[in-house]
Coordinates of C-alpha atoms in Angstrom, one line a residue:
M1 CA 0.0 0.0 0.0
L2 CA 2.8 2.5 0.9
I3 CA 4.6 1.8 -2.3
A4 CA 1.4 2.3 -4.2
I5 CA 0.9 5.7 -2.5
V6 CA 4.2 6.8 -4.0
L7 CA 4.2 4.9 -7.3
V8 CA 0.6 5.6 -8.5
P9 CA 1.1 9.4 -8.8
A10 CA 4.7 8.9 -10.1
L11 CA 3.6 6.6 -12.9
A12 CA 0.6 8.8 -13.7
G13 CA 2.9 11.8 -13.9
L14 CA 5.1 10.0 -16.5
L15 CA 2.0 9.0 -18.4
A16 CA 0.8 12.7 -18.5
F17 CA 4.0 13.7 -20.4
A18 CA 3.1 11.2 -23.1
L19 CA -0.6 12.0 -23.5
P20 CA -1.1 14.2 -26.6
S21 CA -4.5 15.6 -25.8
E22 CA -5.2 18.1 -23.1
R23 CA -8.6 16.9 -21.9
P24 CA -7.3 13.4 -20.9
Q25 CA -4.4 15.1 -19.1
R26 CA -6.9 17.0 -16.9
W27 CA -8.9 13.8 -16.2
L28 CA -5.7 12.0 -15.4
L29 CA -4.8 14.7 -12.9
L30 CA -8.2 14.4 -11.1
L31 CA -8.5 10.6 -11.2
T32 CA -5.0 10.2 -9.9
A33 CA -5.8 12.6 -7.0
V34 CA -9.0 10.6 -6.3
A35 CA -7.0 7.3 -6.4
H36 CA -4.3 8.7 -4.1
A37 CA -6.9 9.9 -1.6
A38 CA -8.5 6.5 -1.6
L39 CA -5.2 4.8 -1.0
V40 CA -4.4 7.1 1.9
A41 CA -7.9 6.7 3.4
A42 CA -7.4 2.9 3.2
S43 CA -4.1 3.3 5.0
V44 CA -5.7 5.3 7.8
I45 CA -8.5 2.7 8.2
S46 CA -6.2 -0.3 8.0
P47 CA -2.5 0.8 8.7
S48 CA -0.1 -0.7 6.3
P49 CA 2.9 -2.7 7.5
P50 CA 6.4 -1.2 7.0
A51 CA 7.9 -1.8 3.5
L52 CA 11.4 -2.1 2.1
D53 CA 12.9 -3.3 5.3
G54 CA 11.4 -0.4 7.3
W55 CA 12.5 2.4 5.0
L56 CA 8.8 3.1 4.3
H57 CA 6.4 3.3 7.2
A58 CA 3.5 5.6 7.8
D59 CA 3.7 6.3 11.6
A60 CA 1.4 8.8 13.2
L61 CA 3.4 11.8 12.2
G62 CA 3.8 10.7 8.6
L63 CA 0.1 9.6 8.3
L64 CA -1.0 13.0 9.6
F65 CA 1.0 14.9 7.0
L66 CA 0.2 12.4 4.3
G67 CA -3.5 12.9 5.0
I68 CA -3.2 16.7 4.8
T69 CA -1.2 16.5 1.5
S70 CA -3.7 14.1 -0.2
A71 CA -6.8 16.0 0.8
L72 CA -5.4 19.3 -0.3
F73 CA -4.1 17.9 -3.5
L74 CA -7.5 16.4 -4.3
L75 CA -9.2 19.8 -3.9
A76 CA -6.4 21.6 -5.8
A77 CA -6.7 19.1 -8.6
L78 CA -10.5 19.7 -8.8
Y79 CA -9.8 23.5 -8.9
G80 CA -7.0 22.8 -11.5
V81 CA -9.3 21.1 -13.9
G82 CA -11.3 24.3 -14.3
Y83 CA -8.2 26.5 -14.2
L84 CA -6.4 24.6 -17.0
Q85 CA -9.6 24.5 -19.1
R86 CA -9.8 28.3 -19.0
E87 CA -6.1 29.0 -19.6
V88 CA -5.4 30.0 -23.2
T89 CA -2.4 28.4 -24.9
A90 CA -1.8 31.2 -27.4
P91 CA 0.6 34.1 -26.5
R92 CA -1.1 36.9 -24.5
P93 CA 0.0 40.1 -22.8
D94 CA 1.3 40.1 -19.3
F95 CA -1.1 42.0 -17.0
V96 CA 1.8 43.8 -15.3
E97 CA 4.1 44.8 -18.2
G98 CA 2.0 44.1 -21.3
V99 CA 4.8 41.9 -22.7
L100 CA 3.5 38.8 -24.6
F101 CA 4.0 35.4 -22.9
S102 CA 2.7 31.9 -23.3
N103 CA 2.1 29.1 -20.8
Q104 CA 4.2 26.0 -20.7
P105 CA 2.4 23.0 -22.3
Q106 CA -0.3 21.5 -20.1
R107 CA 1.2 18.0 -20.2
I108 CA 4.3 19.3 -18.4
F109 CA 2.2 21.1 -15.8
V110 CA 0.0 18.0 -15.1
G111 CA 3.0 15.7 -15.2
C112 CA 5.0 17.8 -12.7
M113 CA 1.9 18.2 -10.5
L114 CA 1.6 14.4 -10.2
L115 CA 5.4 13.9 -9.7
F116 CA 5.2 16.6 -7.0
L117 CA 2.5 14.6 -5.2
A118 CA 4.6 11.5 -5.5
A119 CA 7.6 13.3 -4.0
M120 CA 5.6 14.7 -1.1
S121 CA 4.1 11.3 -0.4
L122 CA 7.6 9.8 -0.3
V123 CA 8.7 12.3 2.3
T124 CA 5.7 11.5 4.5
V125 CA 6.3 7.7 4.5
S126 CA 10.1 7.8 4.6
Q127 CA 11.7 6.5 7.8
H128 CA 15.3 6.6 6.6
M129 CA 16.9 10.0 6.9
G130 CA 18.7 9.6 3.6
L131 CA 15.6 8.6 1.7
L132 CA 13.8 11.5 3.4
W133 CA 16.4 13.9 2.1
V134 CA 16.0 12.4 -1.4
G135 CA 12.2 12.9 -1.2
I136 CA 12.5 16.6 -0.1
E137 CA 15.0 17.3 -2.9
A138 CA 12.6 15.6 -5.3
T139 CA 9.8 18.0 -4.2
T140 CA 12.1 20.9 -5.3
L141 CA 12.8 19.4 -8.7
A142 CA 9.1 18.5 -9.4
S143 CA 7.7 21.9 -8.3
A144 CA 10.2 24.2 -9.9
P145 CA 8.6 23.8 -13.4
L146 CA 5.2 24.6 -11.8
I147 CA 6.4 28.0 -10.7
Y148 CA 7.4 28.7 -14.3
F149 CA 4.0 27.8 -15.7
H150 CA 3.5 31.4 -16.9
R151 CA 6.7 31.8 -18.9
H152 CA 7.6 35.4 -18.3
H153 CA 10.7 36.9 -16.7
R154 CA 9.2 37.3 -13.2
S155 CA 8.2 33.6 -12.9
L156 CA 11.6 32.6 -14.4
E157 CA 13.4 34.8 -11.8
A158 CA 11.2 33.3 -9.0
T159 CA 12.0 29.7 -10.2
W160 CA 15.8 30.3 -10.3
K161 CA 15.6 31.9 -6.8
Y162 CA 13.6 28.9 -5.5
L163 CA 16.0 26.4 -7.1
L164 CA 19.2 28.2 -5.9
L165 CA 18.2 28.9 -2.3
C166 CA 16.4 25.5 -1.7
S167 CA 19.4 23.7 -3.3
V168 CA 21.7 25.5 -0.8
G169 CA 19.4 24.6 2.0
I170 CA 19.1 21.0 0.9
A171 CA 22.9 20.8 0.6
V172 CA 23.2 22.0 4.2
A173 CA 20.6 19.3 5.2
L174 CA 22.7 16.7 3.4
L175 CA 25.6 17.7 5.5
G176 CA 23.4 17.5 8.6
T177 CA 22.4 13.9 7.6
L178 CA 26.1 13.0 7.2
F179 CA 26.8 14.5 10.7
L180 CA 23.9 12.4 12.0
A181 CA 25.6 9.3 10.5
M182 CA 28.8 10.3 12.2
A183 CA 26.9 10.6 15.5
A184 CA 25.5 7.1 15.0
S185 CA 28.8 5.5 14.1
N186 CA 30.6 3.5 16.8
T187 CA 34.2 3.9 18.1
R188 CA 35.5 1.7 15.2
G189 CA 33.9 4.1 12.7
E190 CA 31.3 1.6 11.6
G191 CA 28.0 3.3 10.6
A192 CA 24.5 2.4 11.8
P193 CA 21.3 2.5 9.7
L194 CA 19.7 5.9 9.6
L195 CA 16.2 4.6 10.3
V196 CA 14.4 6.9 12.6
G197 CA 13.2 4.1 14.8
D198 CA 16.7 2.6 15.2
L199 CA 18.2 6.1 15.9
V200 CA 15.6 6.8 18.6
A201 CA 16.1 3.3 20.1
G202 CA 19.8 3.7 20.3
A203 CA 19.8 7.5 21.0
S204 CA 21.7 7.1 24.3
S205 CA 24.7 5.9 22.4
L206 CA 24.8 8.7 19.8
H207 CA 27.8 11.1 20.0
P208 CA 26.3 14.3 21.5
V209 CA 28.6 16.8 19.7
W210 CA 28.0 15.3 16.3
L211 CA 24.3 15.0 17.1
K212 CA 23.9 18.7 18.1
A213 CA 25.8 19.8 15.0
A214 CA 23.6 17.6 12.8
F215 CA 20.5 19.1 14.3
V216 CA 21.7 22.7 13.7
L217 CA 22.5 21.9 10.1
L218 CA 19.2 20.1 9.5
L219 CA 17.4 23.0 11.1
V220 CA 19.0 25.4 8.7
G221 CA 18.6 23.1 5.7
Y222 CA 15.1 22.0 6.2
G223 CA 14.2 25.4 7.7
T224 CA 15.1 27.0 4.4
K225 CA 12.7 24.8 2.6
M226 CA 10.1 25.3 5.3
G227 CA 10.3 29.1 5.0
L228 CA 11.6 29.8 8.5
A229 CA 13.2 33.3 8.8
P230 CA 15.8 34.3 8.0
F231 CA 16.1 31.6 5.4
H232 CA 12.7 32.3 3.8
S233 CA 13.6 34.7 1.0
W234 CA 12.7 32.3 -1.9
L235 CA 9.1 32.0 -0.5
P236 CA 7.4 35.3 -1.3
D237 CA 8.6 35.3 -5.0
A238 CA 7.7 31.6 -5.6
H239 CA 4.3 31.9 -4.0
S240 CA 3.4 35.1 -5.7
E241 CA 4.4 34.0 -9.2
S242 CA 3.1 30.5 -9.2
P243 CA -0.4 29.6 -10.4
S244 CA -2.7 29.8 -7.3
L245 CA -3.3 26.1 -7.0
V246 CA 0.5 25.6 -7.0
S247 CA 0.8 28.3 -4.3
A248 CA -1.9 26.5 -2.3
L249 CA 0.0 23.2 -2.5
M250 CA 3.4 24.8 -1.7
S251 CA 2.1 26.6 1.3
G252 CA -0.3 23.9 2.6
A253 CA 1.7 20.8 1.8
L254 CA 5.2 21.4 0.7
L255 CA 6.2 23.5 3.8
N256 CA 4.8 20.7 5.9
C257 CA 7.2 18.2 4.2
A258 CA 10.2 20.2 5.2
F259 CA 8.7 20.6 8.7
L260 CA 8.4 16.9 8.9
G261 CA 12.1 16.5 8.1
L262 CA 12.9 18.8 10.9
L263 CA 10.6 16.8 13.3
R264 CA 12.3 13.6 12.4
A265 CA 15.6 15.1 13.5
Y266 CA 13.9 16.5 16.6
Q267 CA 12.7 13.0 17.5
V268 CA 16.3 11.7 17.5
V269 CA 17.7 14.6 19.4
A270 CA 15.0 14.5 22.1
A271 CA 15.4 10.8 22.6
A272 CA 19.1 11.4 23.1
G273 CA 18.4 13.7 26.0
E274 CA 19.3 16.9 24.1
G275 CA 15.7 18.1 23.7
A276 CA 16.3 21.3 25.6
F277 CA 19.0 22.3 23.2
A278 CA 16.7 21.7 20.2
R279 CA 13.7 23.4 21.8
E280 CA 15.6 26.6 22.5
L281 CA 16.6 26.8 18.9
L282 CA 13.0 26.1 17.7
I283 CA 11.6 28.8 20.0
A284 CA 14.2 31.3 18.8
F285 CA 13.6 30.6 15.1
G286 CA 9.9 30.6 15.7
L287 CA 9.9 34.1 17.2
I288 CA 12.2 35.4 14.5
S289 CA 9.9 34.1 11.8
L290 CA 6.9 35.7 13.5
A291 CA 8.7 39.0 13.7
V292 CA 9.9 39.0 10.1
A293 CA 6.5 38.1 8.8
A294 CA 4.8 40.9 10.9
V295 CA 7.2 43.5 9.6
F296 CA 6.7 42.5 5.9
V297 CA 2.9 42.1 6.2
I298 CA 2.5 45.7 7.3
G299 CA 2.1 47.9 4.2
Q300 CA 2.4 44.9 1.8
T301 CA 1.2 46.0 -1.6
D302 CA 0.8 42.6 -3.2
Y303 CA -1.9 40.3 -1.8
K304 CA -0.3 37.1 -2.9
R305 CA 3.0 38.1 -1.3
M306 CA 1.0 39.0 1.9
L307 CA -0.2 35.4 2.0
A308 CA 3.4 34.2 1.5
Y309 CA 4.6 36.2 4.5
S310 CA 1.6 34.8 6.4
S311 CA 3.1 31.3 5.7
V312 CA 6.4 32.4 7.2
E313 CA 4.4 33.6 10.2
H314 CA 2.6 30.2 10.6
M315 CA 5.8 28.2 10.1
G316 CA 7.2 30.2 13.0
I317 CA 4.1 29.2 15.1
L318 CA 4.7 25.5 14.3
A319 CA 8.4 25.8 15.3
L320 CA 7.4 27.7 18.4
G321 CA 4.8 25.1 19.4
V322 CA 7.2 22.2 19.1
G323 CA 9.9 24.2 20.9
V324 CA 7.7 24.9 23.8
G325 CA 6.7 21.3 24.1
G326 CA 4.0 19.7 26.3
A327 CA 0.5 20.6 25.1
A328 CA 1.9 23.1 22.6
T329 CA 3.1 20.1 20.6
F330 CA -0.5 19.0 20.2
G331 CA -1.4 22.6 19.4
A332 CA 1.3 22.7 16.7
M333 CA 0.0 19.5 15.1
L334 CA -3.5 20.9 15.1
H335 CA -2.1 24.2 13.8
A336 CA -0.4 22.4 10.9
V337 CA -3.8 21.0 9.8
N338 CA -5.6 24.3 10.2
H339 CA -2.9 26.3 8.4
S340 CA -2.9 23.9 5.5
L341 CA -6.7 24.1 5.1
T342 CA -6.8 27.9 5.5
K343 CA -3.9 28.7 3.3
G344 CA -5.3 26.4 0.6
L345 CA -8.5 28.3 0.8
L346 CA -6.9 31.7 0.6
F347 CA -4.6 31.0 -2.3
L348 CA -7.3 29.4 -4.4
V349 CA -9.5 32.4 -3.8
A350 CA -6.6 34.7 -4.6
G351 CA -6.5 32.9 -8.0
N352 CA -10.1 33.9 -8.5
I353 CA -9.4 37.5 -7.6
L354 CA -6.5 37.6 -10.0
T355 CA -8.6 36.1 -12.8
A356 CA -11.3 38.8 -12.2
Y357 CA -9.2 41.9 -11.6
R358 CA -6.0 40.9 -13.5
T359 CA -3.7 42.3 -10.8
T360 CA -2.1 41.2 -7.6
S361 CA -1.8 44.8 -6.4
V362 CA -3.9 45.6 -3.3
R363 CA -4.6 49.0 -4.7
G364 CA -6.2 47.5 -7.8
V365 CA -8.8 45.5 -6.0
R366 CA -11.9 47.0 -4.4
G367 CA -15.4 45.9 -3.6
L368 CA -14.7 42.1 -3.6
L369 CA -17.9 41.4 -1.7
H370 CA -20.0 42.9 -4.5
A371 CA -17.9 42.0 -7.5
L372 CA -17.3 38.3 -6.6
P373 CA -20.4 37.1 -4.6
V374 CA -18.8 33.8 -3.7
S375 CA -15.0 34.5 -3.7
G376 CA -15.5 37.8 -1.9
P377 CA -17.1 36.3 1.2
L378 CA -14.6 33.4 1.1
W379 CA -11.7 35.8 1.0
T380 CA -13.1 37.5 4.2
I381 CA -13.7 34.1 5.9
G382 CA -10.2 33.0 5.0
F383 CA -8.8 36.2 6.5
L384 CA -10.8 35.7 9.8
A385 CA -9.6 32.1 9.9
I386 CA -5.9 32.8 9.2
V387 CA -5.6 35.5 11.9
G388 CA -7.0 33.1 14.4
M389 CA -10.4 34.6 15.1
P390 CA -13.0 32.3 16.8
P391 CA -14.7 30.0 16.0
F392 CA -12.2 28.9 13.3
G393 CA -9.7 26.1 13.9
L394 CA -6.6 28.4 14.0
F395 CA -8.0 30.2 17.1
L396 CA -8.2 26.9 18.9
S397 CA -4.6 25.8 17.9
E398 CA -3.1 29.2 18.7
F399 CA -4.9 29.3 22.1
I400 CA -3.6 25.8 23.0
I401 CA 0.0 26.9 22.1
L402 CA -0.4 30.1 24.1
Q403 CA -1.8 28.4 27.1
A404 CA 1.1 25.9 27.0
I405 CA 3.6 28.7 26.8
F406 CA 2.3 30.1 30.1
V407 CA 2.2 26.6 31.7
Q408 CA 5.8 25.9 30.6
G409 CA 6.8 29.2 32.3
H410 CA 7.7 31.4 29.4
P411 CA 5.9 34.7 30.0
L412 CA 8.2 36.8 27.8
V413 CA 7.8 34.3 24.9
A414 CA 4.0 34.6 25.5
A415 CA 4.1 38.4 25.4
A416 CA 6.2 38.4 22.2
F417 CA 3.9 35.8 20.6
L418 CA 0.8 37.8 21.4
A419 CA 2.4 41.1 20.3
L420 CA 3.6 39.7 16.9
L421 CA 0.2 38.1 16.3
A422 CA -1.4 41.5 16.9
V423 CA 0.9 43.2 14.5
A424 CA 0.3 40.6 11.8
F425 CA -3.5 40.9 12.4
I426 CA -3.4 44.7 11.9
G427 CA -1.3 44.4 8.8
M428 CA -3.6 41.8 7.2
A429 CA -6.8 43.5 8.3
T430 CA -5.8 46.7 6.6
I431 CA -5.1 45.0 3.3
V432 CA -8.0 42.4 3.3
L433 CA -10.7 44.8 4.4
R434 CA -9.6 47.4 1.9
M435 CA -10.0 44.9 -0.9
A436 CA -13.3 43.4 0.4
L437 CA -15.2 46.6 1.1
G438 CA -16.3 49.6 -0.9
E439 CA -17.6 49.7 -4.4
P440 CA -16.0 47.8 -7.3
W441 CA -14.1 49.7 -9.9
A442 CA -16.3 51.2 -12.6
H443 CA -15.3 48.5 -15.1
P444 CA -14.8 45.3 -13.3
V445 CA -13.2 42.7 -15.6
I446 CA -15.5 39.9 -14.5
K447 CA -18.8 39.8 -16.3
H448 CA -20.1 36.4 -15.6
R449 CA -20.9 34.0 -12.7
E450 CA -17.9 32.4 -11.1
P451 CA -17.3 28.9 -12.4
L452 CA -18.3 26.2 -9.9
L453 CA -14.9 24.5 -10.0
S454 CA -13.2 27.8 -9.0
V455 CA -15.4 28.2 -5.8
L456 CA -16.3 24.7 -4.7
P457 CA -12.8 23.6 -3.5
P458 CA -12.1 26.8 -1.5
A459 CA -15.7 26.6 -0.1
A460 CA -15.0 23.0 1.1
L461 CA -11.8 24.2 2.8
A462 CA -13.7 27.0 4.5
V463 CA -16.2 24.6 5.9
A464 CA -13.4 22.2 7.1
V465 CA -11.5 24.9 8.9
L466 CA -14.7 26.1 10.6
L467 CA -15.5 22.6 11.7
T468 CA -12.0 22.0 13.2
G469 CA -12.7 25.1 15.4
L470 CA -16.1 23.9 16.5
Y471 CA -15.6 20.2 16.8
L472 CA -12.6 17.9 16.7
P473 CA -13.7 14.4 15.7
P474 CA -12.3 11.7 18.0
A475 CA -10.4 10.1 15.1
L476 CA -8.6 13.4 14.4
Q477 CA -7.9 14.0 18.1
D478 CA -6.4 10.6 18.3
A479 CA -4.2 11.2 15.2
L480 CA -3.0 14.5 16.6
Q481 CA -2.4 13.0 20.0
S482 CA -0.4 10.1 18.5
A483 CA 1.7 12.5 16.3
A484 CA 2.4 14.8 19.3
G485 CA 3.3 11.7 21.4
L486 CA 6.1 10.8 19.0
L487 CA 7.6 14.2 19.8
G488 CA 7.2 13.9 23.5
G489 CA 4.2 16.1 23.8
G490 CA 0.5 15.8 24.2
R491 CA -2.5 17.2 26.1

């Protein structure tokens, strides 16, 4: 089953490159997403045994992030069917500079989307630190062409920046993996398998200096891919220049994959009795990310870049939650779910706004609630959810983290957390409300009803993030508790 979860989208991706007609390519994208979701659901109902000598195993952490990835990809694929159908293949003027550009062939886009899903799935089920590294690197290679879907110079620049910075980060992470292997080698220099379970079981015998150095390098390496400040500079450009469904997947699923890589390293370090060292670093980088995001959200003139900096903020909250430990770890797992749902909602709606207004400038958008009767309210709902307003799920997860910060005896961290959340709230409120309220411009571009496939997926995400704030199903609570338990936390 685990092998199928990786191979099905991989083979479908290769098939997409060979399909000559566009309509079958779109059907292949959607059907593969459905098949992947069915396989993941079957794994949740009936857990699969480890495969490939334990290199592949969906433990509670992996299964949580695999579920998020599969569900979000399914909704993004549904949105993508309508999106790709509306995209014209002939050259057209760029809405910013008026220069003609054309999209890359649809078969490349669909093929890379499916390979992207395969790579993310591999990350979630990898138990070997080397294979995990390979999976995270594969996500970079598969997603880079997606950023360059609109073949103009801004998307090309964003793609190169993404490739360059993430490659540097992944190189640092490789060095961290090698250091971890050094920590696991015995006095005769003989190495040990880099399986997470084996490393945790034998953590007491790991060399502490090599282990601490490995964690710092993995934090920097995977933190770059995760978008932790100050290693986040690829993220605003990539998220703002990508098609919105790609931005939704990058923010809601890809960042989680890098976060999972960091959590695997944390599992080993904590088991070795060096958890305090790792937690201090996570708290520091969490607060730095919150501060950087708050500064750049204030006065932001591009609404897609605003969402990108919001991702930096929420990656900081995840790091902070794990760093604080205790019940905050449970809060961080819940926050990962809520952030993925909400950011998927916001980026998909941002795509609808871009289609209607043909600008990503905040100044160019007015009267959303009137001009887009479905996307306008969804944009407002998404804003209320992402800033942690009740009754949405992010309010609950942020409240759990804040409560745990006080319980763990970090009043200054709690004060900084609250202050930075307040600054981000003010910055986002200024932008989002300016776009939503007022009268639309005299000649709004959109003249027709919003297509069902462009509003149904974000509407489903809005309902989901509302439900996680009102009621946590026992199955989800158990999954979150089990994931937090692997990190030494829980409620």
